[in-house]
Amino acid sequence: MFKNDLFLRALNGETVERPPVWMMRQAGRYLPDFMKLKEKYDFFTRCQTPELATEITVMPIHQVGTDAAILFSDILVIPQAMQIEVEMRPGIGPWLPNPIRNKKAVDQVVIPDVYEELNYVFEAIKMTKKELNNEVPLIGFAGSPWTILCYCVQGQGSKNFDKAKEFCFTQPELAHQLLQKITDTTIAYLKAKVEAGVDAVQVFDSWGGMLSPTDYQLFSWKYMQQIIDALKDEIPVIAFGKGCWFALDTMAKSGAAALGVDWTCSAKNARYLTGGNITLQGNFDPSRLFSRPAEITKMVHQMIDEFGKDKYIVNLGHGILPNIPVENAKAFVDAVKSYKS
């Protein structure tokens, strides 16, 4: 079906000649062509215009040569659909002018009709699939309910999400109500993405590592598990929790097709903690892409040796940074393609 189905075969645990490679945030800010569009259109215009989202999604496939495309979008389209105001402010990032911190605010949060509120995403998927023409698979994604809650309560990005944690620990019932609303919306959203044609989905728990192992199970993982349960029979699900090495053993039993690993957890530990049977994805430090291309090649080959070429998807340990030279991103991808076991 696909000219290049390496990514899906690795997700499926099949033996491959080399592991597939893609990069989180590959459709975006390190590409000069993306920056040109950024000057013309604001962030959410790019997300909400299917033609622009398609153009951006396909860029890295042609310019860097990854084995999968990931739809250009944002995790915060979910709160927007739930009638929570979200802005993208230059120099600040996400900005939610009315943070949710009391019962009245939680009660006002709606579980939307995703087809109505997020139709632009599904149109972008259909358009992108056409444009990709079965060259490589397309990944759809969502943020974890905990990560979305962090923004909704904190009101912006944070080093420690103290207000979000305070909300969960002082008003746990309200926190669980909000988390459940986000979860229900996310499940509907991802199912609609599957209908629109994505070939795999990834759930990003970017702020999972902010919680202790006990609180992680309580406020994040149980909602991630609901999402995996709802989707795993329809499509491969990748679960990625940044800083969540402590939960890898639980995650490995979840029914997810693969688990993302960040750069703070070694390949050896990741394999050990997950029992060695599940596909892992990661975990190159995004800052290491500042290294010289020759050094990147050497480190990537070493990383593949450590993870093993099968049941493995080469990726970064988090999103690519905006100031990485394109040739270094290309060196990362080419290193995987030149790998010989």
mmCIF file of N, CA, C and O in Angstrom, residues 17-19 21 267 282-284 293-309 312 314-315 330-341:
data_model
loop_
_atom_site.group_PDB
_atom_site.id
_atom_site.type_symbol
_atom_site.label_atom_id
_atom_site.label_comp_id
_atom_site.label_asym_id
_atom_site.label_seq_id
_atom_site.Cartn_x
_atom_site.Cartn_y
_atom_site.Cartn_z
ATOM 1 N N GLU A 17 14.847 -4.121 7.714
ATOM 2 C CA GLU A 17 16.257 -4.017 7.297
ATOM 3 C C GLU A 17 16.983 -2.894 8.057
ATOM 4 O O GLU A 17 18.151 -2.974 8.354
ATOM 5 N N ARG A 18 16.223 -1.847 8.376
ATOM 6 C CA ARG A 18 16.738 -0.772 9.236
ATOM 7 C C ARG A 18 15.540 -0.164 9.953
ATOM 8 O O ARG A 18 14.412 -0.295 9.485
ATOM 9 N N PRO A 19 15.761 0.507 11.098
ATOM 10 C CA PRO A 19 14.602 1.119 11.750
ATOM 11 C C PRO A 19 14.110 2.341 10.967
ATOM 12 O O PRO A 19 14.898 2.980 10.267
ATOM 13 N N VAL A 21 12.620 6.306 10.698
ATOM 14 C CA VAL A 21 12.966 7.535 11.415
ATOM 15 C C VAL A 21 11.978 8.644 11.087
ATOM 16 O O VAL A 21 11.572 8.814 9.947
ATOM 17 N N ALA A 267 18.783 3.416 26.472
ATOM 18 C CA ALA A 267 18.138 2.339 25.707
ATOM 19 C C ALA A 267 18.059 1.074 26.554
ATOM 20 O O ALA A 267 17.025 0.394 26.597
ATOM 21 N N GLY A 282 12.541 6.793 20.010
ATOM 22 C CA GLY A 282 13.320 7.869 20.635
ATOM 23 C C GLY A 282 14.790 7.725 20.250
ATOM 24 O O GLY A 282 15.111 7.034 19.292
ATOM 25 N N ASN A 283 15.630 8.241 21.050
ATOM 26 C CA ASN A 283 15.475 9.149 22.172
ATOM 27 C C ASN A 283 16.636 10.140 22.149
ATOM 28 O O ASN A 283 17.155 10.539 23.173
ATOM 29 N N PHE A 284 17.016 10.536 20.909
ATOM 30 C CA PHE A 284 18.167 11.425 20.688
ATOM 31 C C PHE A 284 17.882 12.798 21.305
ATOM 32 O O PHE A 284 16.809 13.368 21.089
ATOM 33 N N PRO A 293 27.683 17.159 11.678
ATOM 34 C CA PRO A 293 27.018 16.024 11.015
ATOM 35 C C PRO A 293 27.741 14.677 11.195
ATOM 36 O O PRO A 293 27.080 13.666 11.441
ATOM 37 N N ALA A 294 29.054 14.684 11.121
ATOM 38 C CA ALA A 294 29.797 13.412 11.271
ATOM 39 C C ALA A 294 29.579 12.814 12.659
ATOM 40 O O ALA A 294 29.448 11.595 12.826
ATOM 41 N N GLU A 295 29.522 13.692 13.642
ATOM 42 C CA GLU A 295 29.306 13.244 15.021
ATOM 43 C C GLU A 295 27.869 12.737 15.206
ATOM 44 O O GLU A 295 27.639 11.734 15.882
ATOM 45 N N ILE A 296 26.924 13.439 14.563
ATOM 46 C CA ILE A 296 25.516 13.013 14.617
ATOM 47 C C ILE A 296 25.388 11.593 14.054
ATOM 48 O O ILE A 296 24.758 10.720 14.650
ATOM 49 N N THR A 297 26.027 11.365 12.918
ATOM 50 C CA THR A 297 25.977 10.041 12.274
ATOM 51 C C THR A 297 26.469 8.959 13.223
ATOM 52 O O THR A 297 25.822 7.921 13.413
ATOM 53 N N LYS A 298 27.610 9.224 13.842
ATOM 54 C CA LYS A 298 28.221 8.252 14.755
ATOM 55 C C LYS A 298 27.289 7.958 15.942
ATOM 56 O O LYS A 298 27.063 6.815 16.324
ATOM 57 N N MET A 299 26.727 9.030 16.505
ATOM 58 C CA MET A 299 25.858 8.868 17.682
ATOM 59 C C MET A 299 24.548 8.155 17.340
ATOM 60 O O MET A 299 24.041 7.362 18.140
ATOM 61 N N VAL A 300 24.021 8.423 16.162
ATOM 62 C CA VAL A 300 22.779 7.761 15.746
ATOM 63 C C VAL A 300 23.023 6.266 15.556
ATOM 64 O O VAL A 300 22.230 5.422 16.008
ATOM 65 N N HIS A 301 24.137 5.918 14.911
ATOM 66 C CA HIS A 301 24.454 4.492 14.716
ATOM 67 C C HIS A 301 24.616 3.775 16.060
ATOM 68 O O HIS A 301 24.147 2.646 16.245
ATOM 69 N N GLN A 302 25.252 4.466 16.996
ATOM 70 C CA GLN A 302 25.442 3.898 18.330
ATOM 71 C C GLN A 302 24.083 3.707 19.034
ATOM 72 O O GLN A 302 23.837 2.687 19.677
ATOM 73 N N MET A 303 23.202 4.702 18.871
ATOM 74 C CA MET A 303 21.872 4.632 19.479
ATOM 75 C C MET A 303 21.087 3.438 18.928
ATOM 76 O O MET A 303 20.438 2.703 19.684
ATOM 77 N N ILE A 304 21.172 3.213 17.612
ATOM 78 C CA ILE A 304 20.458 2.075 17.013
ATOM 79 C C ILE A 304 21.051 0.762 17.529
ATOM 80 O O ILE A 304 20.318 -0.180 17.846
ATOM 81 N N ASP A 305 22.379 0.708 17.651
ATOM 82 C CA ASP A 305 23.015 -0.489 18.206
ATOM 83 C C ASP A 305 22.489 -0.792 19.613
ATOM 84 O O ASP A 305 22.255 -1.948 19.973
ATOM 85 N N GLU A 306 22.304 0.265 20.388
ATOM 86 C CA GLU A 306 21.864 0.087 21.778
ATOM 87 C C GLU A 306 20.399 -0.345 21.883
ATOM 88 O O GLU A 306 20.053 -1.186 22.702
ATOM 89 N N PHE A 307 19.537 0.241 21.058
ATOM 90 C CA PHE A 307 18.124 -0.146 21.081
ATOM 91 C C PHE A 307 17.879 -1.458 20.327
ATOM 92 O O PHE A 307 16.954 -2.192 20.642
ATOM 93 N N GLY A 308 18.709 -1.713 19.308
ATOM 94 C CA GLY A 308 18.468 -2.834 18.396
ATOM 95 C C GLY A 308 17.631 -2.348 17.227
ATOM 96 O O GLY A 308 16.797 -1.462 17.396
ATOM 97 N N LYS A 309 17.854 -2.902 16.037
ATOM 98 C CA LYS A 309 17.185 -2.345 14.854
ATOM 99 C C LYS A 309 15.700 -2.696 14.775
ATOM 100 O O LYS A 309 14.924 -2.001 14.138
ATOM 101 N N TYR A 312 11.879 -0.859 16.950
ATOM 102 C CA TYR A 312 12.501 0.430 17.275
ATOM 103 C C TYR A 312 12.210 1.454 16.188
ATOM 104 O O TYR A 312 12.296 1.154 15.001
ATOM 105 N N VAL A 314 13.451 5.318 15.240
ATOM 106 C CA VAL A 314 14.403 6.378 15.593
ATOM 107 C C VAL A 314 13.668 7.721 15.633
ATOM 108 O O VAL A 314 12.916 8.049 14.718
ATOM 109 N N ASN A 315 13.904 8.466 16.693
ATOM 110 C CA ASN A 315 13.277 9.772 16.845
ATOM 111 C C ASN A 315 14.117 10.578 17.818
ATOM 112 O O ASN A 315 15.129 10.084 18.333
ATOM 113 N N LYS A 330 18.931 16.693 8.483
ATOM 114 C CA LYS A 330 19.081 15.751 7.372
ATOM 115 C C LYS A 330 20.139 14.696 7.697
ATOM 116 O O LYS A 330 19.980 13.510 7.406
ATOM 117 N N ALA A 331 21.216 15.128 8.351
ATOM 118 C CA ALA A 331 22.286 14.192 8.750
ATOM 119 C C ALA A 331 21.729 13.131 9.699
ATOM 120 O O ALA A 331 22.095 11.950 9.623
ATOM 121 N N PHE A 332 20.827 13.554 10.579
ATOM 122 C CA PHE A 332 20.188 12.639 11.531
ATOM 123 C C PHE A 332 19.398 11.563 10.778
ATOM 124 O O PHE A 332 19.530 10.354 11.033
ATOM 125 N N VAL A 333 18.593 12.010 9.827
ATOM 126 C CA VAL A 333 17.758 11.078 9.036
ATOM 127 C C VAL A 333 18.649 10.185 8.157
ATOM 128 O O VAL A 333 18.448 8.964 8.088
ATOM 129 N N ASP A 334 19.630 10.795 7.496
ATOM 130 C CA ASP A 334 20.512 10.022 6.611
ATOM 131 C C ASP A 334 21.330 8.985 7.376
ATOM 132 O O ASP A 334 21.632 7.913 6.853
ATOM 133 N N ALA A 335 21.675 9.308 8.622
ATOM 134 C CA ALA A 335 22.439 8.363 9.446
ATOM 135 C C ALA A 335 21.644 7.065 9.652
ATOM 136 O O ALA A 335 22.203 5.972 9.621
ATOM 137 N N VAL A 336 20.342 7.224 9.830
ATOM 138 C CA VAL A 336 19.497 6.040 10.023
ATOM 139 C C VAL A 336 19.437 5.240 8.722
ATOM 140 O O VAL A 336 19.527 4.008 8.711
ATOM 141 N N LYS A 337 19.333 5.969 7.607
ATOM 142 C CA LYS A 337 19.216 5.285 6.314
ATOM 143 C C LYS A 337 20.505 4.567 5.911
ATOM 144 O O LYS A 337 20.478 3.618 5.141
ATOM 145 N N SER A 338 21.624 5.048 6.447
ATOM 146 C CA SER A 338 22.909 4.405 6.092
ATOM 147 C C SER A 338 23.302 3.302 7.083
ATOM 148 O O SER A 338 24.353 2.698 6.976
ATOM 149 N N TYR A 339 22.431 3.061 8.070
ATOM 150 C CA TYR A 339 22.768 2.088 9.126
ATOM 151 C C TYR A 339 22.854 0.675 8.577
ATOM 152 O O TYR A 339 22.000 0.205 7.836
ATOM 153 N N LYS A 340 23.954 0.002 8.960
ATOM 154 C CA LYS A 340 24.102 -1.433 8.611
ATOM 155 C C LYS A 340 24.307 -2.182 9.911
ATOM 156 O O LYS A 340 25.187 -1.839 10.698
ATOM 157 N N SER A 341 23.474 -3.202 10.135
ATOM 158 C CA SER A 341 23.608 -3.933 11.407
ATOM 159 C C SER A 341 24.749 -4.943 11.319
ATOM 160 O O SER A 341 25.112 -5.384 10.255
#
